[in-house]
Amino acid sequence: MARTWLLIEQPGPWGSKALTQSHFPSTLGRELEARAEGTGVRVALIRRPGPHADRRDPLPRRIFAAHTLPGRSWVRTAVITRASALAVLDLQRLGAGQHDGLGEPHEGDPLTLVCTNGKRDRCCAVEGRPLAAQLATAGSAEVWEVTHLGGHRFSPTLLILPHGYAYGRMTAPAATVAAGEIRQGLVETDGCRGRSCWDRPGQAAELALRRLTGETAADALHVTGTDPEGGATPGWRVTVAHRDGRRWQVRVGEGLTPEPLPASCGAPALPQSRMDAGSIIPLRPTASAGPRPREAVPAGSAGIG
């Protein structure tokens, strides 16, 4: 879960824990990790696709900050000449969606981040790096390699900003379509694993609503509450609101994949956790909405790992 992404350019090799196991200053990396805890900010390293110079301290260094909440999404970018300039960033405010004039607005194509950190999972390098290179050559989006997105078993994975939708098992044509939709403020649900600003139950609930209603506008749906249910197996009641006033309650449970799968490249095949959306119950709409739908509709599995 990440409401805001802080992305820092660092070419060269990345270790499994890239902020502290790369040519990025490890002391600063540990400081940023500690300060980001509990703020809603995810800090990651990025680099351009393809061959790159193995420099310990790239000068200048590009950074991006991106906030992903619906209706409040933005991307800011700046060039810094010293990594120590990152130490003064207010991560609490960044996590709350306040950029305080950092750099300048990022204009143009959506940012497409492809996970390529082979030290964390070798499939991310084997499958992610060729995908990043293909997308960069096609020129349909601004493409960067990124250190970690999660969900290794879905490699190659990518994230598209500013809206923060993550995708898995992507091909270059599918990623081009997804980036093109985001450019128009729309969401391509094929291969989508959810919006990073929501927790896992919220991601599953939002995607289930999109598949049920056919809603594609990126900022049309907002997760307004996630309430845990008691019971032998984990479950949640997730409230999702539409900007037109409609609301739904989505029952989400945590289950296991029907077949054993490796959690990462080379790992043994085991049942893996996933979020499954069940019943979707229309709630009383707000005054601005139209007529209330009449019945609950079952939803299929969102399948988010």
Coordinates of C-alpha atoms in Angstrom, one line a residue:
M1 CA 0.0 0.0 0.0
A2 CA 1.4 3.4 -1.0
R3 CA -0.5 6.7 -1.2
T4 CA 2.7 8.5 -2.4
W5 CA 5.8 7.2 -4.2
L6 CA 9.2 8.8 -3.8
L7 CA 11.4 7.6 -6.7
I8 CA 15.1 8.3 -6.8
E9 CA 17.4 7.8 -9.7
Q10 CA 20.2 5.4 -9.0
P11 CA 21.9 3.5 -11.9
G12 CA 24.2 0.6 -11.3
P13 CA 23.6 -2.6 -9.4
W14 CA 20.8 -3.0 -6.9
G15 CA 20.8 -5.4 -3.9
S16 CA 17.8 -7.1 -2.5
K17 CA 17.2 -4.2 -0.2
A18 CA 18.2 -1.6 -2.7
L19 CA 18.1 1.5 -0.6
T20 CA 20.8 0.2 1.6
Q21 CA 22.4 -2.3 -0.8
S22 CA 23.4 -0.3 -3.9
H23 CA 25.5 2.7 -4.7
F24 CA 22.9 4.9 -3.1
P25 CA 24.3 6.3 0.2
S26 CA 23.3 3.5 2.7
T27 CA 23.0 5.8 5.7
L28 CA 20.6 8.1 3.9
G29 CA 18.7 5.0 2.6
R30 CA 18.2 3.7 6.1
E31 CA 17.1 7.2 7.2
L32 CA 14.5 7.5 4.4
E33 CA 13.1 4.0 5.1
A34 CA 12.7 4.9 8.8
R35 CA 11.1 8.2 8.2
A36 CA 8.7 6.8 5.6
E37 CA 7.3 4.3 8.0
G38 CA 3.7 5.0 8.7
T39 CA 3.5 8.0 6.4
G40 CA 2.0 6.3 3.3
V41 CA 5.1 7.0 1.3
R42 CA 7.0 4.2 -0.5
V43 CA 10.6 5.0 -1.4
A44 CA 12.2 3.2 -4.4
L45 CA 15.1 3.5 -6.7
I46 CA 14.8 3.9 -10.4
R47 CA 17.0 3.8 -13.4
R48 CA 16.6 4.1 -17.2
P49 CA 16.1 0.9 -19.1
G50 CA 19.0 -0.6 -21.0
P51 CA 22.8 -0.4 -20.4
H52 CA 23.8 2.3 -18.0
A53 CA 27.0 3.5 -16.4
D54 CA 27.9 2.0 -13.1
R55 CA 28.3 5.3 -11.2
R56 CA 28.3 5.6 -7.5
D57 CA 27.0 9.1 -7.3
P58 CA 25.2 10.1 -10.5
L59 CA 25.2 13.8 -11.1
P60 CA 22.6 15.2 -11.7
R61 CA 20.0 12.8 -10.2
R62 CA 16.3 12.8 -11.3
I63 CA 13.6 12.3 -8.6
F64 CA 9.9 12.0 -8.8
A65 CA 7.2 12.3 -6.1
A66 CA 3.7 11.0 -7.1
H67 CA 0.5 11.0 -5.0
T68 CA -2.2 8.5 -6.1
L69 CA -5.5 9.2 -4.3
P70 CA -8.5 9.6 -6.6
G71 CA -9.1 13.3 -7.6
R72 CA -5.8 14.3 -6.0
S73 CA -3.3 12.5 -8.1
W74 CA -0.1 14.4 -9.1
V75 CA 3.5 13.8 -10.2
R76 CA 6.3 16.3 -9.4
T77 CA 9.8 16.0 -10.6
A78 CA 13.2 17.7 -9.8
V79 CA 16.8 17.3 -10.5
I80 CA 19.2 17.3 -7.5
T81 CA 22.9 17.4 -7.5
R82 CA 23.4 15.9 -4.0
A83 CA 21.5 12.9 -2.5
S84 CA 21.6 14.7 0.8
A85 CA 19.0 17.1 -0.5
L86 CA 16.5 14.3 0.1
A87 CA 17.0 14.4 3.8
V88 CA 15.0 17.6 4.1
L89 CA 11.9 16.3 2.4
D90 CA 8.8 16.2 4.7
L91 CA 7.6 12.7 4.2
Q92 CA 4.6 13.1 6.4
R93 CA 3.3 15.9 4.2
L94 CA 4.1 14.0 1.0
G95 CA 2.1 11.1 2.3
A96 CA -0.8 13.4 3.0
G97 CA -0.7 14.7 -0.6
Q98 CA 1.1 18.0 0.0
H99 CA 4.1 18.5 -2.3
D100 CA 4.9 22.0 -1.0
G101 CA 6.2 23.1 -4.5
L102 CA 8.7 20.3 -4.9
G103 CA 10.3 20.6 -8.3
E104 CA 7.8 21.1 -11.0
P105 CA 4.8 19.3 -12.4
H106 CA 5.7 16.3 -14.6
E107 CA 4.2 16.9 -18.0
G108 CA 3.6 14.4 -20.8
D109 CA 3.4 10.7 -20.8
P110 CA 2.5 8.7 -17.7
L111 CA 5.4 7.2 -15.7
T112 CA 5.6 3.5 -16.3
L113 CA 7.7 1.7 -13.7
V114 CA 8.8 -1.9 -14.5
C115 CA 10.2 -4.0 -11.6
T116 CA 13.6 -5.3 -12.7
N117 CA 15.5 -6.0 -9.4
G118 CA 17.0 -9.5 -10.0
K119 CA 18.6 -9.6 -6.6
R120 CA 15.1 -9.5 -5.0
D121 CA 13.6 -12.0 -7.5
R122 CA 15.5 -13.1 -10.6
C123 CA 12.3 -13.3 -12.7
C124 CA 11.9 -9.5 -12.3
A125 CA 15.2 -9.2 -14.2
V126 CA 14.8 -12.0 -16.7
E127 CA 11.2 -10.9 -17.6
G128 CA 11.1 -7.3 -16.5
R129 CA 14.2 -5.8 -18.1
P130 CA 13.3 -6.9 -21.7
L131 CA 9.8 -5.5 -21.1
A132 CA 11.2 -2.2 -19.9
A133 CA 13.5 -2.0 -23.0
Q134 CA 10.7 -2.8 -25.4
L135 CA 8.4 -0.1 -23.9
A136 CA 11.2 2.5 -23.9
T137 CA 12.0 1.7 -27.5
A138 CA 8.3 2.1 -28.4
G139 CA 8.2 5.5 -26.9
S140 CA 4.6 5.4 -25.9
A141 CA 5.3 6.2 -22.2
E142 CA 8.1 7.5 -20.0
V143 CA 9.7 4.2 -18.8
W144 CA 11.9 3.5 -15.8
E145 CA 13.1 0.4 -14.1
V146 CA 12.2 0.3 -10.4
T147 CA 13.6 -1.7 -7.5
H148 CA 10.4 -3.3 -6.0
L149 CA 6.7 -3.3 -6.6
G150 CA 5.6 -6.6 -4.9
G151 CA 3.9 -9.6 -6.3
H152 CA 6.9 -11.4 -7.7
R153 CA 4.8 -14.3 -8.9
F154 CA 3.1 -11.9 -11.3
S155 CA 6.3 -11.0 -13.1
P156 CA 6.7 -8.9 -15.2
T157 CA 5.0 -6.3 -13.0
L158 CA 4.6 -2.6 -13.5
L159 CA 3.1 0.5 -12.0
I160 CA 1.6 3.4 -13.9
L161 CA 1.6 6.9 -12.3
P162 CA 0.0 9.3 -11.5
H163 CA -3.0 7.0 -10.6
G164 CA -0.9 4.2 -9.2
Y165 CA -2.5 1.2 -10.8
A166 CA -0.3 -1.9 -10.7
Y167 CA -0.3 -4.7 -13.4
G168 CA 1.1 -8.2 -13.5
R169 CA 2.1 -10.7 -16.2
M170 CA 2.3 -7.9 -18.7
T171 CA 3.4 -7.9 -22.3
A172 CA 4.6 -4.8 -24.2
P173 CA 1.3 -4.5 -26.2
A174 CA -0.8 -4.8 -23.0
A175 CA 1.4 -2.3 -21.1
T176 CA 1.1 0.1 -24.0
V177 CA -2.7 -0.1 -23.9
A178 CA -2.8 0.4 -20.1
A179 CA -0.5 3.5 -20.3
G180 CA -2.7 4.8 -23.1
E181 CA -5.8 4.5 -21.0
I182 CA -4.2 6.2 -18.1
R183 CA -3.2 9.1 -20.4
Q184 CA -6.9 9.6 -20.9
G185 CA -7.8 9.2 -17.2
L186 CA -9.1 5.7 -17.7
V187 CA -8.2 2.2 -16.3
E188 CA -7.5 -0.9 -18.2
T189 CA -8.6 -3.8 -15.9
D190 CA -7.0 -6.6 -17.8
G191 CA -3.9 -7.6 -15.8
C192 CA -4.7 -5.0 -13.2
R193 CA -3.8 -5.8 -9.6
G194 CA -5.2 -2.7 -7.9
R195 CA -4.5 0.9 -7.0
S196 CA -1.6 1.4 -4.7
C197 CA -3.3 3.8 -2.4
W198 CA -5.7 1.1 -1.1
D199 CA -5.0 -1.8 1.1
R200 CA -5.3 -5.3 -0.3
P201 CA -9.1 -5.7 0.5
G202 CA -9.7 -2.3 -0.9
Q203 CA -7.9 -3.1 -4.1
A204 CA -9.9 -6.3 -4.6
A205 CA -13.2 -4.5 -3.9
E206 CA -12.5 -1.6 -6.3
L207 CA -11.6 -4.0 -9.1
A208 CA -14.7 -6.1 -8.5
L209 CA -16.9 -3.0 -8.8
R210 CA -15.2 -2.0 -12.0
R211 CA -15.8 -5.4 -13.5
L212 CA -19.4 -5.4 -12.3
T213 CA -20.3 -1.9 -13.5
G214 CA -18.0 -1.4 -16.4
E215 CA -16.7 1.8 -14.9
T216 CA -13.3 2.8 -16.4
A217 CA -12.8 6.4 -15.2
A218 CA -9.7 6.3 -12.9
D219 CA -11.1 8.7 -10.4
A220 CA -14.7 7.5 -10.3
L221 CA -14.4 5.1 -7.4
H222 CA -13.1 5.7 -3.9
V223 CA -12.6 3.2 -1.1
T224 CA -14.2 4.9 2.0
G225 CA -13.9 2.2 4.6
T226 CA -12.5 -1.3 5.3
D227 CA -14.0 -3.0 8.3
P228 CA -12.7 -6.4 9.4
E229 CA -15.1 -9.2 10.1
G230 CA -14.9 -11.8 12.8
G231 CA -14.6 -15.4 11.9
A232 CA -12.3 -18.3 11.3
T233 CA -10.9 -16.9 8.1
P234 CA -9.9 -13.3 7.5
G235 CA -12.6 -11.2 5.9
W236 CA -13.6 -7.5 5.4
R237 CA -16.6 -5.4 4.5
V238 CA -15.3 -2.7 2.1
T239 CA -17.3 0.3 1.3
V240 CA -16.7 1.8 -2.1
A241 CA -18.3 5.1 -3.3
H242 CA -18.8 6.4 -6.8
R243 CA -18.4 10.1 -7.4
D244 CA -22.1 10.2 -8.6
G245 CA -23.2 9.3 -5.0
R246 CA -23.7 5.6 -5.4
R247 CA -22.2 3.3 -2.8
W248 CA -21.6 -0.4 -2.3
Q249 CA -20.5 -2.8 0.4
V250 CA -18.1 -5.5 -1.0
R251 CA -17.4 -8.6 1.0
V252 CA -13.7 -9.6 0.6
G253 CA -12.1 -12.7 2.0
E254 CA -8.6 -13.9 2.1
G255 CA -8.2 -17.3 0.6
L256 CA -5.6 -19.5 -1.2
T257 CA -4.9 -20.1 -4.8
P258 CA -6.6 -23.3 -6.0
E259 CA -3.3 -24.7 -7.3
P260 CA 0.2 -24.4 -5.7
L261 CA 2.3 -21.6 -7.2
P262 CA 5.8 -20.3 -6.5
A263 CA 5.9 -17.0 -4.6
S264 CA 9.0 -16.0 -6.5
C265 CA 11.3 -17.3 -9.2
G266 CA 12.8 -20.6 -8.1
A267 CA 10.7 -20.9 -5.0
P268 CA 8.8 -24.1 -4.3
A269 CA 5.2 -24.2 -5.5
L270 CA 2.9 -23.6 -2.5
P271 CA -0.7 -22.3 -2.1
Q272 CA -0.5 -18.5 -2.2
S273 CA -2.7 -15.9 -0.4
R274 CA -5.1 -14.0 -2.5
M275 CA -8.0 -11.6 -2.0
D276 CA -11.4 -12.8 -3.3
A277 CA -14.4 -10.4 -3.7
G278 CA -17.7 -12.0 -2.9
S279 CA -21.1 -10.4 -2.6
I280 CA -21.6 -6.7 -3.6
I281 CA -24.5 -5.0 -1.9
P282 CA -25.8 -1.6 -3.1
L283 CA -26.1 0.9 -0.2
R284 CA -28.4 3.9 0.1
P285 CA -27.0 6.5 -2.3
T286 CA -26.3 10.1 -1.3
A287 CA -28.7 12.8 -2.3
S288 CA -26.9 13.5 -5.6
A289 CA -27.2 9.9 -6.9
G290 CA -29.9 8.4 -9.0
P291 CA -32.3 5.5 -8.1
R292 CA -31.0 2.9 -5.8
P293 CA -30.2 -0.5 -7.4
R294 CA -32.5 -3.3 -6.2
E295 CA -30.4 -6.3 -5.4
A296 CA -27.0 -7.6 -4.4
V297 CA -24.8 -9.0 -7.2
P298 CA -22.2 -11.7 -6.6
A299 CA -18.7 -10.8 -7.9
G300 CA -15.9 -13.1 -9.0
S301 CA -12.5 -13.4 -7.5
A302 CA -10.3 -10.4 -7.8
G303 CA -7.3 -12.7 -7.5
I304 CA -4.9 -10.1 -6.0
G305 CA -1.9 -11.6 -4.4

